[in-house]
């Protein structure tokens, strides 16, 4: 059986959402981010990204990691492409062209969206910091996201989904990345097609099941 290492309050959420859509059973090992623990190196600390046992599996010390039929791999977007390709359509590609387009959108999510969307999540949505310097960082991140969001919004307005006119792994990877920016109203309100697509994606049973599991975990 597929094993997913990582709590649901992490990028493991993308993997779990895809597994729910496919109907793929998995066992979850709740490795938690070291930075969320007061003393991750304490002998009685919960299994975390600095635990020696986890570092043996993933020297980069990051979740999620999967084990599947002897394959051990990290990098959430790549994991989802592996699983989508292995299990095929509708969530995976029907041919090499769709495969390429799904990767195109996931690389776009990882490079053009994720870094600035994470800034909005950590400095705005969660409100950890209200300093003037942080407000500048938030404004700059939101400004940089306008261009990719316009590209995505235009594409969705014409096609409804990212690839193949249906909901696929590309939508999951992009939606779980854009979610980080979702709490920043001034940006989101500029992009109606993107907003509707995100609402539809998050209304799916596969997302809702993942989300309930995530909410059940301690913050
Ligand atoms: N590019 C990697 C990033 C993985 C990553 O940074 N994961 C975070 C949690 S979402 C982590 O494990 N952080 C470990 C730590 O800071 O202790 C991916 O997409 O999987």
Tab-separated table of C-alpha atoms in Angstrom, residues 93-211:
chain	number	residue	atom	x	y	z
A	93	UNK	CA	-2.767	12.142	-18.711
A	94	UNK	CA	-4.188	10.245	-21.682
A	95	UNK	CA	-1.070	10.883	-23.786
A	96	UNK	CA	2.364	12.524	-23.799
A	97	UNK	CA	0.941	15.923	-24.774
A	98	UNK	CA	-1.406	16.016	-21.777
A	99	UNK	CA	1.422	14.768	-19.580
A	100	UNK	CA	3.585	17.668	-20.739
A	101	UNK	CA	0.828	20.235	-20.185
A	102	UNK	CA	0.111	18.899	-16.696
A	103	UNK	CA	3.783	19.293	-15.844
A	104	UNK	CA	3.836	22.745	-17.430
A	105	UNK	CA	1.091	23.965	-15.090
A	106	UNK	CA	2.629	22.318	-12.040
A	107	UNK	CA	6.019	23.885	-12.726
A	108	UNK	CA	4.215	27.199	-13.153
A	109	UNK	CA	2.522	26.693	-9.778
A	110	UNK	CA	5.843	25.840	-8.137
A	111	UNK	CA	7.873	28.665	-9.647
A	112	UNK	CA	5.514	31.562	-10.482
A	113	UNK	CA	2.937	31.168	-7.710
A	114	UNK	CA	4.105	29.243	-4.654
A	115	UNK	CA	6.848	31.515	-3.227
A	116	UNK	CA	4.720	34.688	-3.249
A	117	UNK	CA	1.534	32.850	-2.279
A	118	UNK	CA	3.376	31.496	0.784
A	119	UNK	CA	4.364	35.041	1.708
A	120	UNK	CA	0.683	35.999	1.652
A	121	UNK	CA	-0.185	32.969	3.770
A	122	UNK	CA	2.428	33.497	6.442
A	123	UNK	CA	2.485	37.290	6.609
A	124	UNK	CA	-1.126	38.147	5.831
A	125	UNK	CA	-3.638	35.324	6.147
A	126	UNK	CA	-2.249	34.012	9.412
A	127	UNK	CA	-1.521	37.522	10.620
A	128	UNK	CA	1.673	36.481	12.397
A	129	UNK	CA	3.252	39.823	11.722
A	130	UNK	CA	1.856	43.275	11.248
A	131	UNK	CA	5.051	45.281	10.922
A	132	UNK	CA	5.374	47.917	8.209
A	133	UNK	CA	8.194	45.912	6.652
A	134	UNK	CA	5.944	42.864	6.398
A	135	UNK	CA	3.175	44.923	4.850
A	136	UNK	CA	5.603	45.942	2.104
A	137	UNK	CA	6.566	42.284	1.563
A	138	UNK	CA	2.868	41.360	1.314
A	139	UNK	CA	2.115	44.160	-1.157
A	140	UNK	CA	5.100	43.199	-3.324
A	141	UNK	CA	4.168	39.498	-3.282
A	142	UNK	CA	0.585	40.318	-4.282
A	143	UNK	CA	1.801	42.556	-7.093
A	144	UNK	CA	4.069	39.823	-8.464
A	145	UNK	CA	1.146	37.368	-8.412
A	146	UNK	CA	-1.022	39.544	-10.662
A	147	UNK	CA	0.701	38.374	-13.831
A	148	UNK	CA	0.501	34.594	-13.230
A	149	UNK	CA	-3.026	34.911	-11.852
A	150	UNK	CA	-4.065	36.745	-15.030
A	151	UNK	CA	-2.547	33.981	-17.161
A	152	UNK	CA	-4.405	31.336	-15.137
A	153	UNK	CA	-7.663	33.331	-15.026
A	154	UNK	CA	-7.642	33.884	-18.820
A	155	UNK	CA	-6.954	30.202	-19.437
A	156	UNK	CA	-9.723	29.096	-17.080
A	157	UNK	CA	-12.195	31.567	-18.581
A	158	UNK	CA	-11.628	29.917	-21.981
A	159	UNK	CA	-11.175	26.259	-20.991
A	160	UNK	CA	-12.749	25.711	-17.570
A	161	UNK	CA	-9.819	23.576	-16.390
A	162	UNK	CA	-6.066	23.638	-16.867
A	163	UNK	CA	-5.694	20.555	-19.094
A	164	UNK	CA	-7.980	18.431	-21.234
A	165	UNK	CA	-11.212	20.238	-20.352
A	166	UNK	CA	-11.545	18.128	-17.193
A	167	UNK	CA	-10.411	18.165	-13.559
A	168	UNK	CA	-6.898	16.680	-13.343
A	169	UNK	CA	-3.770	16.536	-11.225
A	170	UNK	CA	-2.787	19.900	-12.728
A	171	UNK	CA	-5.862	21.518	-11.149
A	172	UNK	CA	-5.065	19.903	-7.784
A	173	UNK	CA	-1.461	21.072	-7.791
A	174	UNK	CA	-2.405	24.597	-8.854
A	175	UNK	CA	-5.438	24.896	-6.556
A	176	UNK	CA	-3.507	23.736	-3.485
A	177	UNK	CA	-0.848	26.352	-4.306
A	178	UNK	CA	-3.257	29.214	-4.971
A	179	UNK	CA	-5.025	28.352	-1.705
A	180	UNK	CA	-2.106	29.979	0.126
A	181	UNK	CA	-3.084	33.333	-1.431
A	182	UNK	CA	-6.826	32.799	-1.090
A	183	UNK	CA	-7.117	34.863	2.085
A	184	UNK	CA	-5.783	37.968	0.351
A	185	UNK	CA	-9.019	39.512	-0.933
A	186	UNK	CA	-7.622	42.473	-2.893
A	187	UNK	CA	-5.769	40.061	-5.202
A	188	UNK	CA	-8.395	37.337	-5.515
A	189	UNK	CA	-11.249	39.688	-6.356
A	190	UNK	CA	-9.542	40.691	-9.617
A	191	UNK	CA	-9.851	37.162	-11.048
A	192	UNK	CA	-13.439	35.848	-11.246
A	193	UNK	CA	-12.768	32.750	-13.373
A	194	UNK	CA	-9.943	31.692	-11.082
A	195	UNK	CA	-12.138	32.270	-8.011
A	196	UNK	CA	-14.996	30.177	-9.423
A	197	UNK	CA	-12.649	27.357	-10.468
A	198	UNK	CA	-11.075	27.339	-6.992
A	199	UNK	CA	-14.494	27.240	-5.303
A	200	UNK	CA	-15.552	24.338	-7.553
A	201	UNK	CA	-12.311	22.459	-6.866
A	202	UNK	CA	-12.636	22.947	-3.125
A	203	UNK	CA	-16.266	21.832	-3.270
A	204	UNK	CA	-15.231	18.392	-4.516
A	205	UNK	CA	-15.593	15.440	-2.146
A	206	UNK	CA	-11.885	14.640	-2.543
A	207	UNK	CA	-10.862	18.071	-1.275
A	208	UNK	CA	-13.466	18.126	1.499
A	209	UNK	CA	-12.304	14.775	2.870
A	210	UNK	CA	-8.701	16.005	2.938
A	211	UNK	CA	-9.761	19.328	4.471
